[in-house]
Coordinates of C-alpha atoms in Angstrom, one line a residue:
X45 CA 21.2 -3.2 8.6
X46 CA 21.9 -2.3 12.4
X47 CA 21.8 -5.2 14.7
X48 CA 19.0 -4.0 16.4
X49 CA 16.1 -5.9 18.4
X50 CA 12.9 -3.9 18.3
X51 CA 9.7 -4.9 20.3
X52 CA 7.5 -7.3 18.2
X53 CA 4.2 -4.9 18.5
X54 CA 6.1 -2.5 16.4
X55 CA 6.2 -4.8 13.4
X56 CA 2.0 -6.6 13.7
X57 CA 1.3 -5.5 10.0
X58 CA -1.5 -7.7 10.2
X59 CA -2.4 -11.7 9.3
X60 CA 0.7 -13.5 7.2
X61 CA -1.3 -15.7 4.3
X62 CA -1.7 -18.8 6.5
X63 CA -2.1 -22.0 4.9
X64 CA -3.1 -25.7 7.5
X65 CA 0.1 -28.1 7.1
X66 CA -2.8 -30.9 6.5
X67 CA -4.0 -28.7 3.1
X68 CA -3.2 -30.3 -0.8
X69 CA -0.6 -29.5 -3.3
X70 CA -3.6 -27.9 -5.4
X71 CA -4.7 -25.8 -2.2
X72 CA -1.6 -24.2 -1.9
X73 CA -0.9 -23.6 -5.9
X74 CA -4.1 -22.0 -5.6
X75 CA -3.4 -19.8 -2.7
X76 CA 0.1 -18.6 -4.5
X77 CA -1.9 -18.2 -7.6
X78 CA -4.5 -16.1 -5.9
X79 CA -2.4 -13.8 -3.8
X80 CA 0.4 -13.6 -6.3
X81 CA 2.8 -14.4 -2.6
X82 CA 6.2 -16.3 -2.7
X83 CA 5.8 -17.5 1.1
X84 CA 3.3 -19.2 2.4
X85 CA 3.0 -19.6 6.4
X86 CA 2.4 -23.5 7.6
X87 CA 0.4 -24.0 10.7
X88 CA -1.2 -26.9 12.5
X89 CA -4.6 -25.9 14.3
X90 CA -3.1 -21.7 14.9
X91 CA 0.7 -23.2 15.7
X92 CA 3.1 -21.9 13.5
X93 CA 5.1 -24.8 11.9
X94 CA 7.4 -23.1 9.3
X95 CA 6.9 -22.2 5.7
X96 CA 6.6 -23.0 2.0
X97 CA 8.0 -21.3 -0.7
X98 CA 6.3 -21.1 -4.3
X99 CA 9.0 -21.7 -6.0
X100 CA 9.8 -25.4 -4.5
X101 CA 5.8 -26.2 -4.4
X102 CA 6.2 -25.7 -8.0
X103 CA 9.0 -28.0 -8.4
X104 CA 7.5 -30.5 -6.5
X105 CA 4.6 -30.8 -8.5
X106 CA 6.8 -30.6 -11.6
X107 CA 8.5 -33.5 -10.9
X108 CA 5.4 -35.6 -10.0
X109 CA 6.3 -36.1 -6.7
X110 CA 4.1 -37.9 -4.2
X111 CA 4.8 -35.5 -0.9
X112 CA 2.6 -33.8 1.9
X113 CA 3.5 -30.0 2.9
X114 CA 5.2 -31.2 5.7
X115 CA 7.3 -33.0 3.7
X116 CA 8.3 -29.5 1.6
X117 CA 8.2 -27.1 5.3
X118 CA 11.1 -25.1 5.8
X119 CA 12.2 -23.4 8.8
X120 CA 12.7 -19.7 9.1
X121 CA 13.8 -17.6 12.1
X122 CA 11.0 -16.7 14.0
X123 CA 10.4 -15.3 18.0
X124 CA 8.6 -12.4 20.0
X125 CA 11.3 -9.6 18.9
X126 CA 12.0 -9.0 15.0
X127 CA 16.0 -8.8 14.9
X128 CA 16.5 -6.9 11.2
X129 CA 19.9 -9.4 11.2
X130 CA 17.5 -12.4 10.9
X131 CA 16.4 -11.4 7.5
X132 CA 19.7 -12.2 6.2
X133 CA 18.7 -15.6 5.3
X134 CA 17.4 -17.3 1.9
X135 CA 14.2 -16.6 2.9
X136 CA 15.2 -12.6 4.0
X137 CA 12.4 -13.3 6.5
X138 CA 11.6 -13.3 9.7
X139 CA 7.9 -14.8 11.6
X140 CA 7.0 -12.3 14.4
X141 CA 4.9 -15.1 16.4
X142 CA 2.8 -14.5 19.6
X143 CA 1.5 -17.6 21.8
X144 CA 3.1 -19.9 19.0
X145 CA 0.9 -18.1 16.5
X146 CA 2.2 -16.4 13.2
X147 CA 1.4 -12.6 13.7
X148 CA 3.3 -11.1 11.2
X149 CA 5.4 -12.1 8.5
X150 CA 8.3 -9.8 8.1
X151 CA 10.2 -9.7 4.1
X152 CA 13.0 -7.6 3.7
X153 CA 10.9 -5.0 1.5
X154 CA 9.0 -5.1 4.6
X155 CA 11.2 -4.2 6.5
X156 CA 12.4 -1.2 4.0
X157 CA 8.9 -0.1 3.7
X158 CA 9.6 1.0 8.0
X159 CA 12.5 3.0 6.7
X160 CA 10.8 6.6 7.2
X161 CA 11.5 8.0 10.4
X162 CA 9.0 10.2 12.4
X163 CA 7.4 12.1 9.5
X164 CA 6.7 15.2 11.8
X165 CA 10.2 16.3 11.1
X166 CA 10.7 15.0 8.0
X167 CA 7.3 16.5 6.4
X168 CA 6.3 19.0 8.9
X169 CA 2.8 17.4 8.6
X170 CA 0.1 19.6 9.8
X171 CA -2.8 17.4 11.5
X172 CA -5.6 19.4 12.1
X173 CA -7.0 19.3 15.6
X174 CA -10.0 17.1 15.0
X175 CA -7.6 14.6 13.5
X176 CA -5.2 14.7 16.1
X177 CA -8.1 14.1 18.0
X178 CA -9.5 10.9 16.3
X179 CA -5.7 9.5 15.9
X180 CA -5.4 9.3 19.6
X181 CA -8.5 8.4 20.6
X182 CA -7.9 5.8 17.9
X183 CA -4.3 4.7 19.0
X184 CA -5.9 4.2 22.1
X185 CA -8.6 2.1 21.1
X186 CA -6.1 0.0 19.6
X187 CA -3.8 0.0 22.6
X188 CA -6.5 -2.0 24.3
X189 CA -7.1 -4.9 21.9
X190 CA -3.4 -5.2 21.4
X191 CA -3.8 -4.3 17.4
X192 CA -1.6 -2.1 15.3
X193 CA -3.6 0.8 13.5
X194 CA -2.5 2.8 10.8
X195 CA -4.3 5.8 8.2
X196 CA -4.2 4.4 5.2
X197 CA -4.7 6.0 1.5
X198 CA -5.9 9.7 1.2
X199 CA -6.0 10.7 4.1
X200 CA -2.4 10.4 4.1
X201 CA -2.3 11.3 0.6
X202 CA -3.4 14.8 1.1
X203 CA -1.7 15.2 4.6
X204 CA 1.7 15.0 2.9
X205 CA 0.3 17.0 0.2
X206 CA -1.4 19.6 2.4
X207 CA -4.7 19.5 1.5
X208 CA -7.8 19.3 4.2
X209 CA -9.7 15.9 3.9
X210 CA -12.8 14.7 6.1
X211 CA -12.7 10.6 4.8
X212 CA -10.6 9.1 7.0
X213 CA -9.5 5.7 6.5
X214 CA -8.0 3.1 9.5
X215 CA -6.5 -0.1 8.9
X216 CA -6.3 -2.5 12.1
X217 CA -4.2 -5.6 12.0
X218 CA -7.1 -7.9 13.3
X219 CA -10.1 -7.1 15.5
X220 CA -11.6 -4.7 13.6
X221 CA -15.6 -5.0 15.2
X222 CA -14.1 -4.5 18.3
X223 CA -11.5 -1.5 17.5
X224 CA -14.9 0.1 15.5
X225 CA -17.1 -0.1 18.7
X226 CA -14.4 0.8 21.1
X227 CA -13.5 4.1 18.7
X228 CA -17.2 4.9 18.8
X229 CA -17.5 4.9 22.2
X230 CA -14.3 7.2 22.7
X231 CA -15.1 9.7 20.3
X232 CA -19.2 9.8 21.0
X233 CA -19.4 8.8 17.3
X234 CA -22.4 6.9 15.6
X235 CA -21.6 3.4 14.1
X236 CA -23.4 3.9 10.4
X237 CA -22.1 1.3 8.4
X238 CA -21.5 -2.2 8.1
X239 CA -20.5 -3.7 4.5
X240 CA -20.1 -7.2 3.5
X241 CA -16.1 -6.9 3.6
X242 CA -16.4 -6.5 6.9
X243 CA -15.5 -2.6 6.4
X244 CA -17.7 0.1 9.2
X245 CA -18.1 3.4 9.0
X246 CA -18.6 5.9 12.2
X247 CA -19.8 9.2 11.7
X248 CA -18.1 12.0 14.1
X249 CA -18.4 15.6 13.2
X250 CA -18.1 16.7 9.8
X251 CA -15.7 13.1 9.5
X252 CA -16.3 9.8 7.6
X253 CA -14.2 7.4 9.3
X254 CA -13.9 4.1 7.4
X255 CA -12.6 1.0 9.4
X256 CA -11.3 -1.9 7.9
X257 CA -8.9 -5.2 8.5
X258 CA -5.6 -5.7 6.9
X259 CA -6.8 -7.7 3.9
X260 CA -5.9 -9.1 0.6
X261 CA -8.5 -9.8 -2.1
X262 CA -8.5 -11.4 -6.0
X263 CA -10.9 -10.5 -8.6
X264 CA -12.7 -14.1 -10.2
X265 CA -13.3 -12.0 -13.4
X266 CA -13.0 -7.8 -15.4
X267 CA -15.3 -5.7 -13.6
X268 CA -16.7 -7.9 -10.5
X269 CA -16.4 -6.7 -7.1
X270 CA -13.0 -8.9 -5.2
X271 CA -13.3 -11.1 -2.5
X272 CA -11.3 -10.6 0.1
X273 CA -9.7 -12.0 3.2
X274 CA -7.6 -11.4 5.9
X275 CA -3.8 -10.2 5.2
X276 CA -0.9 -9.0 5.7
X277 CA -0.6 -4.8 5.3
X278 CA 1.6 -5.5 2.4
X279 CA -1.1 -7.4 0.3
X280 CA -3.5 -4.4 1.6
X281 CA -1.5 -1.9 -0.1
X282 CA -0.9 -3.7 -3.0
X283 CA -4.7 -4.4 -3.6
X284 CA -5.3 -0.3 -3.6
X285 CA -5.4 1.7 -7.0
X286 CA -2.6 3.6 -7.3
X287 CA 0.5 3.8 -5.9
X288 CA -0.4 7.5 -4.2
X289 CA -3.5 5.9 -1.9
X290 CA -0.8 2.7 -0.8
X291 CA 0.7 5.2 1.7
X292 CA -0.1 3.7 5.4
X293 CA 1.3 6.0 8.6
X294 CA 1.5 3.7 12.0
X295 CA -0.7 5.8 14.3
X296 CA 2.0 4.5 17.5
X297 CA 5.5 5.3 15.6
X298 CA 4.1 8.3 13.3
X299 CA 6.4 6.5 10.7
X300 CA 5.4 6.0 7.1
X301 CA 5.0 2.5 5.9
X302 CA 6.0 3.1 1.7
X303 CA 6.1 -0.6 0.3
X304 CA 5.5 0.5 -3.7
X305 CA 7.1 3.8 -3.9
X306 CA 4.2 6.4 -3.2
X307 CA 6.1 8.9 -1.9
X308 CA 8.1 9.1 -5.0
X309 CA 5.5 9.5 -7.3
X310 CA 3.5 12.1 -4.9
X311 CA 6.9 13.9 -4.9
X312 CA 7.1 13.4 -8.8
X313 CA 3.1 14.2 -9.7
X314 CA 3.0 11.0 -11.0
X315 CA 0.2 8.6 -11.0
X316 CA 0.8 5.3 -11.2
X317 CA -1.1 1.7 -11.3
X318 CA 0.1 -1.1 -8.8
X319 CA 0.4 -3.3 -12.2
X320 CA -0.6 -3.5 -15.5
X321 CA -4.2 -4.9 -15.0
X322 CA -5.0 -2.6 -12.1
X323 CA -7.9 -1.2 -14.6
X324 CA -9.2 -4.5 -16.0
X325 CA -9.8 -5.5 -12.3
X326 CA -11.5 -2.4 -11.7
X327 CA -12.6 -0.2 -14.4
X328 CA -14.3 2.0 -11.8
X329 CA -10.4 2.8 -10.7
X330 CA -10.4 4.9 -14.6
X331 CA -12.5 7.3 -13.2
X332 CA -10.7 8.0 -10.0
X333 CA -7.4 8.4 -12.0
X334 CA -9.4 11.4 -14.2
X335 CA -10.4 12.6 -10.7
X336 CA -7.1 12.6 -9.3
X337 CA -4.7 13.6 -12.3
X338 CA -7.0 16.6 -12.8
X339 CA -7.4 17.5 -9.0
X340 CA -3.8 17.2 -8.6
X341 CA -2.7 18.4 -11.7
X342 CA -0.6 14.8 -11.8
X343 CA 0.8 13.1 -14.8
X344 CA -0.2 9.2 -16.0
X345 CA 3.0 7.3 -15.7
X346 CA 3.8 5.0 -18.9
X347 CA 2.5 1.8 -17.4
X348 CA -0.9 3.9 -16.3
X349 CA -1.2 4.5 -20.2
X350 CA -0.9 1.0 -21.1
X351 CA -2.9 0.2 -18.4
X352 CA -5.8 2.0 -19.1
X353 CA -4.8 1.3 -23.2
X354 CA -5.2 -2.5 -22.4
X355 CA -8.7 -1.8 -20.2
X356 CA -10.2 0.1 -23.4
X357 CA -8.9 -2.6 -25.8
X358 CA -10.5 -5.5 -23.8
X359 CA -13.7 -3.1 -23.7
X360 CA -14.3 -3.6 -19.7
X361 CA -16.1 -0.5 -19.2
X362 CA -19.0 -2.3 -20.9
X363 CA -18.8 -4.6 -17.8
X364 CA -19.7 -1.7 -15.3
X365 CA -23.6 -2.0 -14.1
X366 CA -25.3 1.2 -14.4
X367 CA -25.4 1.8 -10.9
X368 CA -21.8 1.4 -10.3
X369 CA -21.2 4.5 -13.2
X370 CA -23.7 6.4 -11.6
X371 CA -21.4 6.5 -8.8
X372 CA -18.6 7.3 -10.4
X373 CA -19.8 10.0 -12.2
X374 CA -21.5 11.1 -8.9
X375 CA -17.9 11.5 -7.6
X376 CA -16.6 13.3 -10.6
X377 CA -19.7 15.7 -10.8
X378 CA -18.4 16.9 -6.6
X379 CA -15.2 17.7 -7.9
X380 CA -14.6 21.8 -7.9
X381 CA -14.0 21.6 -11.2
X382 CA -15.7 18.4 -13.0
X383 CA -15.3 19.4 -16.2
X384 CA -11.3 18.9 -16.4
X385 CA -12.3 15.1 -15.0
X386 CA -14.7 15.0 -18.0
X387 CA -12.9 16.7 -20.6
X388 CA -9.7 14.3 -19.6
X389 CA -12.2 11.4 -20.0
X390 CA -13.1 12.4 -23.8
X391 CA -9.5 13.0 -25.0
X392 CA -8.2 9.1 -23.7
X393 CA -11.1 7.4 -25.4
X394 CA -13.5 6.6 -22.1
X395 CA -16.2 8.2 -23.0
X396 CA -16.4 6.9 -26.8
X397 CA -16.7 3.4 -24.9
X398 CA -20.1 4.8 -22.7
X399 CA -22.2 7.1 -25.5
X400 CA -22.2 7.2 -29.5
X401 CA -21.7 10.9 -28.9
X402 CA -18.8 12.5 -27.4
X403 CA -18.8 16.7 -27.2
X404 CA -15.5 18.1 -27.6
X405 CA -13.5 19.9 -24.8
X406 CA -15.4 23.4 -25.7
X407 CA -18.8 22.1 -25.2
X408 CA -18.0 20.3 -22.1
X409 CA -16.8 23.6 -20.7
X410 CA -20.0 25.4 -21.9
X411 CA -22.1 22.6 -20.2
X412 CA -20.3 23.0 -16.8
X413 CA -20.1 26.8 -16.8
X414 CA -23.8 27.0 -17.2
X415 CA -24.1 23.8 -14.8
X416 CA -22.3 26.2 -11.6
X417 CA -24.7 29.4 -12.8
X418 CA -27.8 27.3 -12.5
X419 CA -26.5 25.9 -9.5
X420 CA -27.3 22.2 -10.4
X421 CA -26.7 19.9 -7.4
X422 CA -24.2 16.8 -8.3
X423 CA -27.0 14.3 -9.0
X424 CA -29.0 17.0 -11.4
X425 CA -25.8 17.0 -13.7
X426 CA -25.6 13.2 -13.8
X427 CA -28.4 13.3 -15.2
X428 CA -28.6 16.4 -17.5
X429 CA -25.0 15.4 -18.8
X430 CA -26.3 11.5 -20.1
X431 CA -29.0 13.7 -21.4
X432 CA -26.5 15.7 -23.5
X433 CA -25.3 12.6 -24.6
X434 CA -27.6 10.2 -25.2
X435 CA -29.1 9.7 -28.9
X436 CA -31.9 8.1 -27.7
X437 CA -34.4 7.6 -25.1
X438 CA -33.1 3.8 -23.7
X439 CA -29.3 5.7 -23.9
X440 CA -30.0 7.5 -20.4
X441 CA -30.4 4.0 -18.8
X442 CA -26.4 3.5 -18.6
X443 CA -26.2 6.2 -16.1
X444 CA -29.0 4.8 -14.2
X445 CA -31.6 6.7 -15.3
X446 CA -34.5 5.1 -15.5
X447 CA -38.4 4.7 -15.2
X448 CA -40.7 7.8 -14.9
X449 CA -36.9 10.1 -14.5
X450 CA -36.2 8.7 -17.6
X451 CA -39.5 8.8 -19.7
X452 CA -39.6 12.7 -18.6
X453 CA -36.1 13.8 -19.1
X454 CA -36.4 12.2 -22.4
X455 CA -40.0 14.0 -23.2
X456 CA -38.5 17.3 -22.1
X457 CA -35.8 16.9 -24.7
X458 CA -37.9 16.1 -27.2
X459 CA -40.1 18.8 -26.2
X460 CA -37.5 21.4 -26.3
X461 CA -36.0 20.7 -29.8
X462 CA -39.6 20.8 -31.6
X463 CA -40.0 24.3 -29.9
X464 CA -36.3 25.5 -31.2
X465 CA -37.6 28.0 -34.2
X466 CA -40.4 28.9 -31.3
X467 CA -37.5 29.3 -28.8
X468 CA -35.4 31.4 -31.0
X469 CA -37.9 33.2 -32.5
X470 CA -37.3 37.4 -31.3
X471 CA -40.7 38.5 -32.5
X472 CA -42.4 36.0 -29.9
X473 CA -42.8 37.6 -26.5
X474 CA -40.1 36.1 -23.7
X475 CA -43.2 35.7 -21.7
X476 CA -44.6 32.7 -23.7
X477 CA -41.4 31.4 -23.9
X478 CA -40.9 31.4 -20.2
X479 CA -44.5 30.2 -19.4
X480 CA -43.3 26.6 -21.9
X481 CA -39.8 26.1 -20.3
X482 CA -40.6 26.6 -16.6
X483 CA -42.7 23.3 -17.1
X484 CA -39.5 21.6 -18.1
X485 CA -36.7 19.8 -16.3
X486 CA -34.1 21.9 -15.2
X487 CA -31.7 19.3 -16.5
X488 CA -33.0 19.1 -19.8
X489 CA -32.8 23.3 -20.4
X490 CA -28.7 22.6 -19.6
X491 CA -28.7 19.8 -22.2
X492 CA -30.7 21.4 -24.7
X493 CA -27.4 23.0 -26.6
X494 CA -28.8 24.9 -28.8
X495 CA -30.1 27.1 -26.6
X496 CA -28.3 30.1 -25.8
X497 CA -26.3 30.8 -22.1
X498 CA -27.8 34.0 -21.6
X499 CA -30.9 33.4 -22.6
X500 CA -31.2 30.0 -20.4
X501 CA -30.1 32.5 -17.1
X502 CA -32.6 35.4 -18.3
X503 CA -35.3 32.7 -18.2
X504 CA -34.1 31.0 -14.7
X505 CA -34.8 34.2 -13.1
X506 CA -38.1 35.1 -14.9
X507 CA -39.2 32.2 -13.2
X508 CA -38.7 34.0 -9.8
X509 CA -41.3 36.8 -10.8
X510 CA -44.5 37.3 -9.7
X511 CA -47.8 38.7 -10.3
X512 CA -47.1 41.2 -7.8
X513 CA -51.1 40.6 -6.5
X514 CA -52.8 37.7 -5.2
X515 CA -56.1 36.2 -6.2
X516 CA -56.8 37.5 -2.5
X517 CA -56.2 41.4 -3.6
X518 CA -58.3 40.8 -6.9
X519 CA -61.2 39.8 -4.6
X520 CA -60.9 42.7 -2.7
X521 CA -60.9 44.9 -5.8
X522 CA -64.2 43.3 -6.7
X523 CA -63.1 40.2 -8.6
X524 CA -65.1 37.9 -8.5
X525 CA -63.8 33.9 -7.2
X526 CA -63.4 31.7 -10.7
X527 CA -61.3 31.2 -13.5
X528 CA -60.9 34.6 -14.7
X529 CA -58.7 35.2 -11.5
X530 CA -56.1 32.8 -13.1
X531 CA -56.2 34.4 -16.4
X532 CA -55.6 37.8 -14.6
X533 CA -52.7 37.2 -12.4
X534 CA -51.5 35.3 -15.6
X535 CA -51.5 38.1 -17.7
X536 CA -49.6 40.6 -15.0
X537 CA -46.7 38.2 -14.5
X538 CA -46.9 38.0 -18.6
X539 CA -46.4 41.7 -18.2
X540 CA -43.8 41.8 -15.6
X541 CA -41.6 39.4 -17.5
X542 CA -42.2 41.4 -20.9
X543 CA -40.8 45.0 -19.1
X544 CA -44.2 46.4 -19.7
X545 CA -45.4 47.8 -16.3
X546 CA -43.4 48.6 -13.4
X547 CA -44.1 47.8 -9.9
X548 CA -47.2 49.1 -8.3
X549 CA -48.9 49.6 -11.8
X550 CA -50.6 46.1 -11.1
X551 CA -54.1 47.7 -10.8
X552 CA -53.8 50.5 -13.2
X553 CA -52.9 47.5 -15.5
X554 CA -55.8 44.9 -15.0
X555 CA -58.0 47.2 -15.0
X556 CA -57.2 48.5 -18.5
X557 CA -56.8 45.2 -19.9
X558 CA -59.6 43.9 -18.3
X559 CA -62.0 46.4 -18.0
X560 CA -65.1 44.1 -19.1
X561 CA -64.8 42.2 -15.4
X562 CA -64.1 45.0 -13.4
X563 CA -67.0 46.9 -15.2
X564 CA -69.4 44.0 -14.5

């Protein structure tokens, strides 16, 4: 490494894992165990004291010993300006401090991860003007409060991959209420979101921009949602889902901050877990990975396999609240293509963990083909694709489906396959058959299989036609007001859907067919 001193701001990657000097043996074991860290930071009130390393915690309490932290504090070298010299120490790091307090914790992979210089030459990255605009106003923002801000995960994701994206995700080192409000007010945006992770959301053009603190979180069991703290950007790219989305570019530098090897697998198409129970924690992460391998035509890596091997084993996905796979298969169903999501889903066992039944790739194709010609919104496949699946009525609940949605849907599909040998039947007019499906769910017509493609589309637009005359016109041909009105403009759309009058043969035709209320 160059003996180089670099201003301090340069290296604020957010709050080191901070312990009180004053704390237990058993607080800190717990606070390794948690964050999975090898330093912890010692302070008295916000006064940096030094640090304590795992492994001699662990060896005090191994050999009994009757000590305080203070008693186990080490000193590390520590000041306003990170000289990359200092890491070569036993520690290989170095405490950025401000005002006596611990700012940063520096690690020699940290210090690797800064290794990328300005990406602008070394990507050619195209930011498209409304970006450029939020990143300086943002940069700005953050020039106020004295924070670091960085883009974070796919945002950066699909800038070095050269695809357009409207989620944009910021990570501040601290302050992150404040930076949110102060961005608003730059870019005119609208504050939208608060969540309990202390995450906001503004809304600016046709942009989502998501706002969060450095943070690290745990998971106290499979399947629940983490809780989370205040960290250091290391722990905040560690807790994200695959090494792809870990990406963070400093907004002030334009460097790219790489601490698990993203790069390398976007460069490779690979998609890779963070560690081997990346899917346990998270089962909803098993979804995103069909999302992106099939998006980006990107490849599991082996530990992905095992991963998500390990998750099916341990039969997580039975963990998920409805709601929470609702979501997920929300996401999958605004993909430009869902079916490769699906289809991926069925061939590595996910979907035998959700429904008894499981199509095969050609089906799924059929489904989604016919989905895009009907023009089914996201939600309206959800819903027709668990009732594809489901063998019975209380099966639609695990998609979320549920009360007078689900009593109908299931109705509809009952409906439907009683009236199969009606449905099929040639020497039955298309009229009547028309006049019994319009009444049902357009969801339930795309998951009634046995129903042919072209006939399904022939019947969609049938429902478009009209009698061509209004119970208005009849009246003015001497109809008189009352049921038989009905019956009439009944009978002429019957007509028009059958090919048996042409346009402006209306009259010529009621009055043929119903010659005893004309006559009287």
């Amino acid at each position: 490494m160059k003996n180089t001193t670099h201003a301090a701001e340069n290296f604020l990657t957010g709050t080191p894992l901070t312990i009180d000097i004053k704390s237990s043996f058993e607080q800190a074991q717990e606070l390794f165990s948690l964050a999975g860290e090898e330093l912890l930071v010692l302070t008295d009130g916000a006064a940096f004291k030094g640090v304590l390393r795992r492994r001699v915690l662990e060896e005090a309490m191994r050999f009994g010993l009757k000590l305080d932290l203070a008693d186990l504090l080490e000193k590390i070298p520590a000041g306003e300006d990170f000289v990359r010299e200092a890491l070569k120490n036993p520690f290989s790091a170095y405490v950025l401090l401000k005002k006596d307090s611990a700012k940063s914790l520096i690690t020699l992979k940290d210090a690797f991860a800064f290794a990328w210089e300005d990406l602008s030459e070394n990507f050619s990255l195209e930011f498209p003007e409304e970006l450029s605009e939020i990143c300086t106003k943002a940069s700005e923002a953050a020039k106020a409060l004295g924070l670091r801000v960085f883009l974070v995960g796919g945002i950066v994701r699909d800038l070095i991959l050269k695809r357009p994206s409207f989620d944009i995700d910021l990570v501040v080192t601290e302050k992150a209420r404040y930076f949110a409000e102060n961005l608003a007010q730059k870019l005119g945006a609208r504050l939208v979101k608060t969540s309990l992770f202390g995450t906001f959301k503004l809304a600016w053009r046709d942009y989502d921009i998501d706002i969060a603190q450095a943070r690290w979180e745990y998971y106290e069991a499979p399947a629940r949602l983490p809780k989370t703290f205040p960290g250091p950007l290391r722990q905040d790219a560690f807790r994200r889902d695959f090494t792809i989305n870990s990406l963070f570019l400093c907004l002030k530098t334009r460097r790219l901050i790489d601490y698990y090897g993203g790069l390398k697998d976007l460069c490779a198409k690979k998609l890779r877990v963070l560690h081997i129970l990346s899917f346990v924690e998270d089962p909803t992460r098993i979804f995103r990975a069909a999302r992106y391998a099939t998006r980006f035509n990107f490849a599991f890596s082996s530990d992905t396999f095992r991963a998500l091997s390990l998750a099916l084993k341990l039969k997580v996905l039975s963990l998920l609240s409805s709601a929470r796979l609702r979501n997920e298969f929300l996401r999958i169903m605004e993909e430009e293509n869902p079916s490769l999501a699906i289809i991926f889903l069925a061939e590595n066992r996910v979907l035998n963990e959700l429904f008894e039944k499981v199509p095969d790739k050609f089906e799924i194709k059929r489904f989604f083909a016919l989905a895009t010609k009907m023009r089914l919104s996201p939600a309206e496949k959800i819903e027709a694709f668990a009732l594809f699946l489901a063998l019975r009525e209380k099966d639609l609940e695990r998609l979320d489906i549920s009360g007078h949605k689900k009593k109908a849907l299931w109705q509809a599909k009952l409906s439907l396959k009683e009236k199969a040998a009606f449905l099929k039947d040639p020497k039955i007019p298309l009229s009547e058959k028309v006049f019994f499906l319009e009444k049902m769910p357009r969801e339930a017509l795309l998951a009634a299989s046995f129903l042919d493609e072209a006939f399904i589309l022939k019947c969609l637009k049938c429902f478009e036609i009209k009698p061509g005359l209004s119970g208005e016109d009849l009246q003015k041909l001497g109809v008189k007001q009352g049921p038989e009105i009905g019956k009439m403009l009944k009978a002429l759309r019957a007509a028009k859907i059958d090919g048996t009058i042409k346009p402006g043969e209306e009259e010529a035709f009621l009055r043929k067919e119903f010659a005893d209320v004309f006559s009287s």
